[in-house]
CSV table of N, CA, C and O in Angstrom, one decimal:
chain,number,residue,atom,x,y,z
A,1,UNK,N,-25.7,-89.3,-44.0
A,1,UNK,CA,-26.5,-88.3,-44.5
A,1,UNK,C,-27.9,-88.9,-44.7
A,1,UNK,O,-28.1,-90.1,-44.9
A,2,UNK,N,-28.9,-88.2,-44.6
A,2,UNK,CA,-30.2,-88.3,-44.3
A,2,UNK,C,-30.8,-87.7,-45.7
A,2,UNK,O,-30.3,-86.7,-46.2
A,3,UNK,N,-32.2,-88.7,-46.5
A,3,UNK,CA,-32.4,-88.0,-47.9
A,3,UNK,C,-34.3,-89.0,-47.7
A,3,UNK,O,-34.7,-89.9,-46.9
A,4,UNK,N,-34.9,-88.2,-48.8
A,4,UNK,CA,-36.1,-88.7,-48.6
A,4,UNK,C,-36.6,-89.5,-49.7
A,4,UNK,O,-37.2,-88.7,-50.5
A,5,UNK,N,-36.6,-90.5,-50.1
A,5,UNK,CA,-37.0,-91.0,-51.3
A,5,UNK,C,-39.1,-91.0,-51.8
A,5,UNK,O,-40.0,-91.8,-51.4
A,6,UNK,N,-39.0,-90.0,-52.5
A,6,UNK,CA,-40.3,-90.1,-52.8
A,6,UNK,C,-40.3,-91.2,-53.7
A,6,UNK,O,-39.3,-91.6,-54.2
A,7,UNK,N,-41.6,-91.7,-53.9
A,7,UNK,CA,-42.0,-92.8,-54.7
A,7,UNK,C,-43.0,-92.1,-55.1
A,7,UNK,O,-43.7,-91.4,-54.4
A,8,UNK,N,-43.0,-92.4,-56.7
A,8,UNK,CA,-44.2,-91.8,-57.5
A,8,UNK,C,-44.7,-93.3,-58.6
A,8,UNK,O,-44.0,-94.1,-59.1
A,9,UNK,N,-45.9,-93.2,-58.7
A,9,UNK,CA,-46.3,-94.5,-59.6
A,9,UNK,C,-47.6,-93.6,-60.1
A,9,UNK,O,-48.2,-92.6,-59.5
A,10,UNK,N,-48.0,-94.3,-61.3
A,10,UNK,CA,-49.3,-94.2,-61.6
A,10,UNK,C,-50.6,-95.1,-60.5
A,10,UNK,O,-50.9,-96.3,-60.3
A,11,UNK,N,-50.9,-93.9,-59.9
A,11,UNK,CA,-51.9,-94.4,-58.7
A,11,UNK,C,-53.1,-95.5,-59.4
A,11,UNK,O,-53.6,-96.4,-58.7
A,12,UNK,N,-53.6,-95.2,-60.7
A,12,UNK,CA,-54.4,-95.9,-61.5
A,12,UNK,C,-54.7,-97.3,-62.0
A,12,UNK,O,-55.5,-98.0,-62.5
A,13,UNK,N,-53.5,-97.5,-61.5
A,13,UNK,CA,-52.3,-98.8,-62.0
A,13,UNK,C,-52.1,-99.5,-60.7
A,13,UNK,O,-52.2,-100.8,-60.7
A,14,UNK,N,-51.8,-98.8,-59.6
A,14,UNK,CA,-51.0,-99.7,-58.1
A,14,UNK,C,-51.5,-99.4,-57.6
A,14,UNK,O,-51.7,-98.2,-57.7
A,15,UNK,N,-52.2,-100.2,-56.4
A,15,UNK,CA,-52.9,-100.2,-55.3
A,15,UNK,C,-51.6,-100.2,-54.5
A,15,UNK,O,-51.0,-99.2,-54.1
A,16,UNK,N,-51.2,-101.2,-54.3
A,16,UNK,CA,-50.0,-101.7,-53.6
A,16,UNK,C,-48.9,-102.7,-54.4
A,16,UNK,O,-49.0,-103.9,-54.8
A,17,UNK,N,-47.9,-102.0,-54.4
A,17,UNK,CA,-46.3,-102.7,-55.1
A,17,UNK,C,-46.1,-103.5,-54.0
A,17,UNK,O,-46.0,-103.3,-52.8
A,18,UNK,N,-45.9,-104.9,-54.8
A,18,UNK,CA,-45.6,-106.1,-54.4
A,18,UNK,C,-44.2,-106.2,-54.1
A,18,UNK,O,-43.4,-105.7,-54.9
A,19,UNK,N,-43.8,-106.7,-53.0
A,19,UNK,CA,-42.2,-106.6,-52.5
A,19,UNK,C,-42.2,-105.2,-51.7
A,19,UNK,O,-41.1,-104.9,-51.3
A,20,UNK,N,-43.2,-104.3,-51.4
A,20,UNK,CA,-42.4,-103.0,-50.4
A,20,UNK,C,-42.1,-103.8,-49.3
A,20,UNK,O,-41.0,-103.7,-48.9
A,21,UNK,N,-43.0,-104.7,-48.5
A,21,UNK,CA,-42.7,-105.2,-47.6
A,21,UNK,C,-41.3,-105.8,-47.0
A,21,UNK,O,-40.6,-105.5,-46.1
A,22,UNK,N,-41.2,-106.5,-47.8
A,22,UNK,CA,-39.8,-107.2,-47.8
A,22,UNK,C,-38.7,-105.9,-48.4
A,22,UNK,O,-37.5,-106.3,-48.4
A,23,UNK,N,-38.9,-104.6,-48.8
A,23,UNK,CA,-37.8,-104.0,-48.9
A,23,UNK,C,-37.5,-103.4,-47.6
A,23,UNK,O,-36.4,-103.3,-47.1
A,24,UNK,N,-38.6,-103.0,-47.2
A,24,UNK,CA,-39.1,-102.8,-45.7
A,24,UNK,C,-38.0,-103.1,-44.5
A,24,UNK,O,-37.2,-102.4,-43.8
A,25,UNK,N,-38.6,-104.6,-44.7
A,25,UNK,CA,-37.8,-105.5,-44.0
A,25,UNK,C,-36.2,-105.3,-43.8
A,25,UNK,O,-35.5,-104.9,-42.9
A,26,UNK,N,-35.8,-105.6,-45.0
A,26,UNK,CA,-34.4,-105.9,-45.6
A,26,UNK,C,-33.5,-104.7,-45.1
A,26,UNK,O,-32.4,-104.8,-44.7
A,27,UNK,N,-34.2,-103.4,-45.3
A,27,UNK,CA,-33.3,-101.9,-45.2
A,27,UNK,C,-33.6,-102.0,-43.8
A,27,UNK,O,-32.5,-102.1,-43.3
A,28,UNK,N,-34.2,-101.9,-43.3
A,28,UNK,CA,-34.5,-101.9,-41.6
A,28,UNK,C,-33.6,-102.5,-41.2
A,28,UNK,O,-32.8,-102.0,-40.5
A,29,UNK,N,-33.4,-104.0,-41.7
A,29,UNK,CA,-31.8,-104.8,-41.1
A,29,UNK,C,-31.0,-104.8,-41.1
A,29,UNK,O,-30.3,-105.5,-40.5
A,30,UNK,N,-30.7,-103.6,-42.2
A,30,UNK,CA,-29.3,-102.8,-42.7
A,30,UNK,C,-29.2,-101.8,-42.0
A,30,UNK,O,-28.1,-101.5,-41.6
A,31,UNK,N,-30.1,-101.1,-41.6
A,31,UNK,CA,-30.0,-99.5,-40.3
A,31,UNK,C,-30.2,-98.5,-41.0
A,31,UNK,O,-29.7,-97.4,-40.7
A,32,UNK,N,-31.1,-98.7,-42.4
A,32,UNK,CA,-30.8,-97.3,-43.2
A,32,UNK,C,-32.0,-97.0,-43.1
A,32,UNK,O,-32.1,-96.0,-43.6
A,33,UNK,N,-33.0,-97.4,-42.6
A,33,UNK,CA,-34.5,-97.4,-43.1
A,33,UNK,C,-35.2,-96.3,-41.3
A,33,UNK,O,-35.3,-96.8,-40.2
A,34,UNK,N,-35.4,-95.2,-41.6
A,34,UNK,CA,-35.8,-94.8,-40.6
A,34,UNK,C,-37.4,-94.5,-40.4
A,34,UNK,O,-37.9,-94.4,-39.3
A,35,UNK,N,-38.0,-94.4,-41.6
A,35,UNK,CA,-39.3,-94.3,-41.7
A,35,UNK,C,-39.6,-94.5,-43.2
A,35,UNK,O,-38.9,-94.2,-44.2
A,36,UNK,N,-41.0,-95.3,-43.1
A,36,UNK,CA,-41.7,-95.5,-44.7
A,36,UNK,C,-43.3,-95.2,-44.2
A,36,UNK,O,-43.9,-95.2,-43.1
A,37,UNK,N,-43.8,-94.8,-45.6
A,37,UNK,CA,-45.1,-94.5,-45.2
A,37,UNK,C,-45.9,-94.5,-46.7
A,37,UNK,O,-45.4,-94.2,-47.8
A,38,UNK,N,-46.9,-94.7,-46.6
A,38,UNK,CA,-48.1,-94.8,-48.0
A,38,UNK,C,-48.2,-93.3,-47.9
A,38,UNK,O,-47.6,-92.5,-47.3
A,39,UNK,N,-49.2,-93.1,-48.8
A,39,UNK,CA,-50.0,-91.4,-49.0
A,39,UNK,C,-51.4,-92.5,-49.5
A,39,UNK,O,-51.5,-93.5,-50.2
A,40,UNK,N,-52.4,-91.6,-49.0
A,40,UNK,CA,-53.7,-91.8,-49.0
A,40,UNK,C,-53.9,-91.0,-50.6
A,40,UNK,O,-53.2,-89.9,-50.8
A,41,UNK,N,-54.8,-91.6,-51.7
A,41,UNK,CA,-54.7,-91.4,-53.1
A,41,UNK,C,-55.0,-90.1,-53.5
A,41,UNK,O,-55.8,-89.6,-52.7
A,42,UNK,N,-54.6,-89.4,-54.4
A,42,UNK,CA,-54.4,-88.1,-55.1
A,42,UNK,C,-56.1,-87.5,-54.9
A,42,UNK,O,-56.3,-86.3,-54.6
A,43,UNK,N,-56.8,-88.0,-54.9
A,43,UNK,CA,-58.5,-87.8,-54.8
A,43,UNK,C,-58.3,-87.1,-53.3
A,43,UNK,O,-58.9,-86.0,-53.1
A,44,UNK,N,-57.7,-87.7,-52.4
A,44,UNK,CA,-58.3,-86.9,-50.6
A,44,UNK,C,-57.4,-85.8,-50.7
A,44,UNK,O,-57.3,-85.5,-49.5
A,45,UNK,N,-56.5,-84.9,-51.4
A,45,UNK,CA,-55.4,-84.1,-51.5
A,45,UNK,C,-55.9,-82.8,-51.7
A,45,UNK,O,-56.5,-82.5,-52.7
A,46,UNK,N,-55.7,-82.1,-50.9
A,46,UNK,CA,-55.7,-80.6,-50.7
A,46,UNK,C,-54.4,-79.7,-50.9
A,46,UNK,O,-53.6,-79.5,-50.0
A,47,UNK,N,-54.4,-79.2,-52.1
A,47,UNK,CA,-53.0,-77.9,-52.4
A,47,UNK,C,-53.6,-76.8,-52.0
A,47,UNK,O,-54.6,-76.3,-52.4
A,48,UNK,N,-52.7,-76.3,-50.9
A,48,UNK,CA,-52.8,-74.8,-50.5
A,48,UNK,C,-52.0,-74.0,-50.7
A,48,UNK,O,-50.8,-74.3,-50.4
A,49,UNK,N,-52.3,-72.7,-51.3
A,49,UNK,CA,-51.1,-71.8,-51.9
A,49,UNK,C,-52.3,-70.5,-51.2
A,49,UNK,O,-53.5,-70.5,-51.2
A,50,UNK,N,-50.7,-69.2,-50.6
A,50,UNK,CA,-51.3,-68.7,-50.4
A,50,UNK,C,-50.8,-67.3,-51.8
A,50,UNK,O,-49.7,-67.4,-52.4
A,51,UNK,N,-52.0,-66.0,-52.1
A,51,UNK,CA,-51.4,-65.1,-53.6
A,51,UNK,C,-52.3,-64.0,-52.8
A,51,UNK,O,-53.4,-64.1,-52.2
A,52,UNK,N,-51.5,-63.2,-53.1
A,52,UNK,CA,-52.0,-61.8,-52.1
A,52,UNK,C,-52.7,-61.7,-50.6
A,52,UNK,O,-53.7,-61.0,-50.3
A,53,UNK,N,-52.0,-62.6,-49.8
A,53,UNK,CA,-52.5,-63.0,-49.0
A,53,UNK,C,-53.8,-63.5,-49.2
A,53,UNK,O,-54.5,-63.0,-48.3
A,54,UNK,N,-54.4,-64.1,-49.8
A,54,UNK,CA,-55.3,-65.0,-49.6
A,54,UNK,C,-54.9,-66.5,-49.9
A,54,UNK,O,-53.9,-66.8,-50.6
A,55,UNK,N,-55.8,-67.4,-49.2
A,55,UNK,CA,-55.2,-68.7,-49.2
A,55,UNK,C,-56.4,-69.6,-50.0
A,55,UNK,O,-57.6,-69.7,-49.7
A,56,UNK,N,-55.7,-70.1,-50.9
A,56,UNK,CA,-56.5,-70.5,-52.2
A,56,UNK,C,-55.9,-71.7,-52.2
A,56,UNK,O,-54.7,-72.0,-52.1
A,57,UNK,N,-57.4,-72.8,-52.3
A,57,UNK,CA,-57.4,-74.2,-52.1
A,57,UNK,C,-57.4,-75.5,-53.1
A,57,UNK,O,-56.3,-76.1,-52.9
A,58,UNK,N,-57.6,-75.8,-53.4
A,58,UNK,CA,-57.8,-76.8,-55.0
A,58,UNK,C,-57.7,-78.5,-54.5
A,58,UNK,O,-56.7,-79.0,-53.8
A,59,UNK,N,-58.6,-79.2,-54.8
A,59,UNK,CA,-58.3,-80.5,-54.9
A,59,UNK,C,-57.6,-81.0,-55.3
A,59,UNK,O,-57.8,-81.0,-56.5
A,60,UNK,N,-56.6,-81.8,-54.9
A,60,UNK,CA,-55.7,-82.6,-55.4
A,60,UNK,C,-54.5,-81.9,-55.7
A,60,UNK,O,-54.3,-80.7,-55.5
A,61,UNK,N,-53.9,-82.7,-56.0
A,61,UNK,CA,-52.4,-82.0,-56.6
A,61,UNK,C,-52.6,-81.0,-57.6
A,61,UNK,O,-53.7,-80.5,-57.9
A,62,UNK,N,-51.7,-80.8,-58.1
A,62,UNK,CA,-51.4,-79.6,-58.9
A,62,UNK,C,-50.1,-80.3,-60.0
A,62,UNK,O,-49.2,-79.7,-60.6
A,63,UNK,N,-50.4,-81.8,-59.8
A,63,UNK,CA,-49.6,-82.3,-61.8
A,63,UNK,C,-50.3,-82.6,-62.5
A,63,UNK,O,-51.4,-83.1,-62.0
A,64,UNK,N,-50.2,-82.4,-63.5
A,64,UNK,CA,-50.7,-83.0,-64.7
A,64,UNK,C,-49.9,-84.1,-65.4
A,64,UNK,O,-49.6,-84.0,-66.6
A,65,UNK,N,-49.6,-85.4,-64.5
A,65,UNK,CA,-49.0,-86.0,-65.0
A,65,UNK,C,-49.5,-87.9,-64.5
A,65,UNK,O,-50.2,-87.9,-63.4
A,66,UNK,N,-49.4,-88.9,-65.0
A,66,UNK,CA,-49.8,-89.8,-64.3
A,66,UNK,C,-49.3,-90.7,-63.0
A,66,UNK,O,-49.9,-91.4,-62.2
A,67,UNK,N,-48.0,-90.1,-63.0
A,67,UNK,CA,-47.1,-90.3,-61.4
A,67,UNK,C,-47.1,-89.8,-60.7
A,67,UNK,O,-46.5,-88.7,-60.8
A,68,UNK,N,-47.8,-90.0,-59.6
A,68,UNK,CA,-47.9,-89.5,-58.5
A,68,UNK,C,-47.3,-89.6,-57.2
A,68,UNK,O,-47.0,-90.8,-57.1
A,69,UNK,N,-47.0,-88.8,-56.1
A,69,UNK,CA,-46.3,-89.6,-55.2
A,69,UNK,C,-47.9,-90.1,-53.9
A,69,UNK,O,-49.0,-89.8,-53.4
A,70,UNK,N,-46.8,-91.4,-54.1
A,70,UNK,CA,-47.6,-92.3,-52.9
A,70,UNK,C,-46.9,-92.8,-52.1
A,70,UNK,O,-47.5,-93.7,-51.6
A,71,UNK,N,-46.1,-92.7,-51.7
A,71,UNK,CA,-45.3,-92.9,-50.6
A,71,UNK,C,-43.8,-92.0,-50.5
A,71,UNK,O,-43.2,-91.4,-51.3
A,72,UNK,N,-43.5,-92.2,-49.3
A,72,UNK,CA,-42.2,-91.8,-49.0
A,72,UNK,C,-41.4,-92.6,-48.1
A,72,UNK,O,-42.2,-93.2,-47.3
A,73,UNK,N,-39.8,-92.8,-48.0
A,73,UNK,CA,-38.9,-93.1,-47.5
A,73,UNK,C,-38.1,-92.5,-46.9
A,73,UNK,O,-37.2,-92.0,-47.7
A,74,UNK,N,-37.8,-92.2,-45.8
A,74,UNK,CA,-36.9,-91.5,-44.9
A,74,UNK,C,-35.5,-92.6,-44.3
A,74,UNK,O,-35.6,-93.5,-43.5
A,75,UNK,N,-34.4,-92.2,-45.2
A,75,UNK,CA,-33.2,-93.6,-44.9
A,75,UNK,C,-31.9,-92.5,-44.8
A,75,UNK,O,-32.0,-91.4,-45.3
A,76,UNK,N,-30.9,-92.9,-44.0
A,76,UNK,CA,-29.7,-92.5,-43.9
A,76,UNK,C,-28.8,-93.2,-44.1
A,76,UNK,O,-28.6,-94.3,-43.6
A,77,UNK,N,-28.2,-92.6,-44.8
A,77,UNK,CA,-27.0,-93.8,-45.2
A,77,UNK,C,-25.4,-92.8,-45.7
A,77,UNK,O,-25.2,-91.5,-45.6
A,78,UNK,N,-24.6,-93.7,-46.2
A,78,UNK,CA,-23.2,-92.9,-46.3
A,78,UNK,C,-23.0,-91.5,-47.3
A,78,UNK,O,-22.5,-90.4,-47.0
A,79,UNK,N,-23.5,-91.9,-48.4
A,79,UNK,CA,-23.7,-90.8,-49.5
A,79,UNK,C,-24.3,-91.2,-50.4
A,79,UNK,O,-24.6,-92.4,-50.5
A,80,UNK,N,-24.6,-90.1,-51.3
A,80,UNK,CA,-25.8,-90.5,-52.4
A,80,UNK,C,-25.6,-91.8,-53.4
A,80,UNK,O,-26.6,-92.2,-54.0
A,81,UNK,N,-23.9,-92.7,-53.6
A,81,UNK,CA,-24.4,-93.6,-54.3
A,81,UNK,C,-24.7,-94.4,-53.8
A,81,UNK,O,-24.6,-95.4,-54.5
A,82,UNK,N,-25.1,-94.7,-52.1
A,82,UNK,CA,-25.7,-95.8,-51.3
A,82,UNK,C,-27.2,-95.3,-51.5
A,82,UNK,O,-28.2,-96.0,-51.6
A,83,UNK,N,-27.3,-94.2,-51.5
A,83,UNK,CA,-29.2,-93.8,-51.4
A,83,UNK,C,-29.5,-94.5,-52.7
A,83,UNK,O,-30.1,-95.5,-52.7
A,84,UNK,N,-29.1,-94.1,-53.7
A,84,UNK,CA,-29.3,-94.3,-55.2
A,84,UNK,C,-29.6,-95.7,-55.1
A,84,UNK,O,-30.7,-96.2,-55.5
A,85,UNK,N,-28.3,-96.7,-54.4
A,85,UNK,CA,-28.5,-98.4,-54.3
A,85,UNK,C,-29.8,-98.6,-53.5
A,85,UNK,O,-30.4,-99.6,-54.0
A,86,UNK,N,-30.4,-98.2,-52.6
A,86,UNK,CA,-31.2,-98.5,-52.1
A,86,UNK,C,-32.6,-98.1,-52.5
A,86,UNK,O,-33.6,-98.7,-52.0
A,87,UNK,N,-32.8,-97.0,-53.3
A,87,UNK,CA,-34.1,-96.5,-54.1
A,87,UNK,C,-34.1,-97.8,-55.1
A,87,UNK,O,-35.1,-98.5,-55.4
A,88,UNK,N,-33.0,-98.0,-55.6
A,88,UNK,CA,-32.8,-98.8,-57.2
A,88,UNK,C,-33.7,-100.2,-56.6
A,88,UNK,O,-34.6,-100.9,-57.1
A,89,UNK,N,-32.9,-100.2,-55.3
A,89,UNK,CA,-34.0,-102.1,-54.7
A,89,UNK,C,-35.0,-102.2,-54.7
A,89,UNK,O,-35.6,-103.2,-54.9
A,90,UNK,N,-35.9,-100.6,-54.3
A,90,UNK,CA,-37.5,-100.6,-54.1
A,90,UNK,C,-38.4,-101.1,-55.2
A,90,UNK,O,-38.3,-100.5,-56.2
A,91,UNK,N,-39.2,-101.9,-55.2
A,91,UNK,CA,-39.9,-102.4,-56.2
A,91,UNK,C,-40.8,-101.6,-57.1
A,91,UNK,O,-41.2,-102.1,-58.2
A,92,UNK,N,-41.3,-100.2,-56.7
A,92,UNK,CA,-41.8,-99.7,-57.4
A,92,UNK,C,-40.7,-99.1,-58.3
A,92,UNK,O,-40.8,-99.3,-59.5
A,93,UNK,N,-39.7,-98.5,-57.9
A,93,UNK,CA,-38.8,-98.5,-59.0
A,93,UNK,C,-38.7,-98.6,-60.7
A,93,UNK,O,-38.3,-97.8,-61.5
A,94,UNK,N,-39.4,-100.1,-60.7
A,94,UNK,CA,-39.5,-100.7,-61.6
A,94,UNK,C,-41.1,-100.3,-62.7
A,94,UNK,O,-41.4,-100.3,-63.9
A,95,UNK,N,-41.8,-99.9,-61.4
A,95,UNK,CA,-43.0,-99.2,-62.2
A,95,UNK,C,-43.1,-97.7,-62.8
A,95,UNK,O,-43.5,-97.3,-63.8
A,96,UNK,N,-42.3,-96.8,-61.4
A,96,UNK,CA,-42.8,-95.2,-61.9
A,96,UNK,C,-41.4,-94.7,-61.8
A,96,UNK,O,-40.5,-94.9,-62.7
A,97,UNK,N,-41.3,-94.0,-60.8
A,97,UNK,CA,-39.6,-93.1,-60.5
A,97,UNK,C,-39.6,-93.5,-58.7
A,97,UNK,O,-40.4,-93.8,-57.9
A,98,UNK,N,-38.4,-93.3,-58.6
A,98,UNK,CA,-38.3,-92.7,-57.1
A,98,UNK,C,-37.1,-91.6,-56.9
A,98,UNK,O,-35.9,-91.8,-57.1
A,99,UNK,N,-37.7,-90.6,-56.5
A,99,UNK,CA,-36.9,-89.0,-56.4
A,99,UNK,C,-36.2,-89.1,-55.4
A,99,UNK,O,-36.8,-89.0,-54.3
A,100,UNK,N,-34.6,-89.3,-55.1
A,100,UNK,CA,-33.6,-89.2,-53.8
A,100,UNK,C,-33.3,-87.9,-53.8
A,100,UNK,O,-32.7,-87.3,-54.7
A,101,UNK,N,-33.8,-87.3,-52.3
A,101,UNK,CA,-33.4,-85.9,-52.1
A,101,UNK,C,-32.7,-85.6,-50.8
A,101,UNK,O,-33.5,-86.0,-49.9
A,102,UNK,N,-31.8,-85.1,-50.3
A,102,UNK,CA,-30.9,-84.9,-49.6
A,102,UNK,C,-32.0,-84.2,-48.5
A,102,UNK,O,-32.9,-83.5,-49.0
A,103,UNK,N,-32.1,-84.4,-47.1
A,103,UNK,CA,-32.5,-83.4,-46.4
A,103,UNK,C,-31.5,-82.1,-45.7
A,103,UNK,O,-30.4,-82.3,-45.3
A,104,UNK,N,-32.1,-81.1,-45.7
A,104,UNK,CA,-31.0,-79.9,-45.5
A,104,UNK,C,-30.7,-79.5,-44.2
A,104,UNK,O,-29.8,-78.8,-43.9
A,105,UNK,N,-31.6,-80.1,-43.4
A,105,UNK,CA,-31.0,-80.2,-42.0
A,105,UNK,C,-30.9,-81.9,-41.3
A,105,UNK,O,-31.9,-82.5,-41.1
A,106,UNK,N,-29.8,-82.5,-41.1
A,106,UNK,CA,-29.0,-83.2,-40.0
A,106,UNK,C,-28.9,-83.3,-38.8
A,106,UNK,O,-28.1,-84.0,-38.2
């Protein structure tokens, strides 16, 4: 099963989490790691929503909260308590959250 681990950290705080590389590494050599990727910081972020047909813009996200997502993880693996094991290894982990979510098409 295929699931997307968002990573959220306080962007204010982490430039870059020390060890993604080597988790990088490590899950790639296991066969679970299909794609990783940064997000460029909450500042260049455009939310578009559209409300009566018009399409209404705003800078940046739309939390009010200090975690933000900065990256994502695209891994497949047997079932959610191998995803869970492999979010738990990611080093940010340890700083913000990381959200395991099932993808709905396979």
């Amino acid at each position: 099963m295929k699931y997307l681990l968002m990573i959220a950290t306080d962007e204010s705080k982490v430039l870059e989490v020390e060890g993604c590389s080597a988790w990088a590494r490590e899950m790639t050599e296991r066969g679970v790691l299909h794609e990783v990727t940064g997000l460029r910081p909450t500042s260049d972020a455009t939310t578009v929503r559209v409300r009566a047909a018009e399409v209404l813009l705003s800078d940046g996200p739309f939390a009010e909260t200090k975690d933000q997502i900065g990256g994502a993880a695209l891994i497949e693996c047997a079932d959610l308590d191998e995803a869970i094991d492999i979010a738990s290894r990611h080093p940010a982990a340890a700083l913000g959250a990381i959200e395991v979510r099932p993808l709905m098409v396979q």
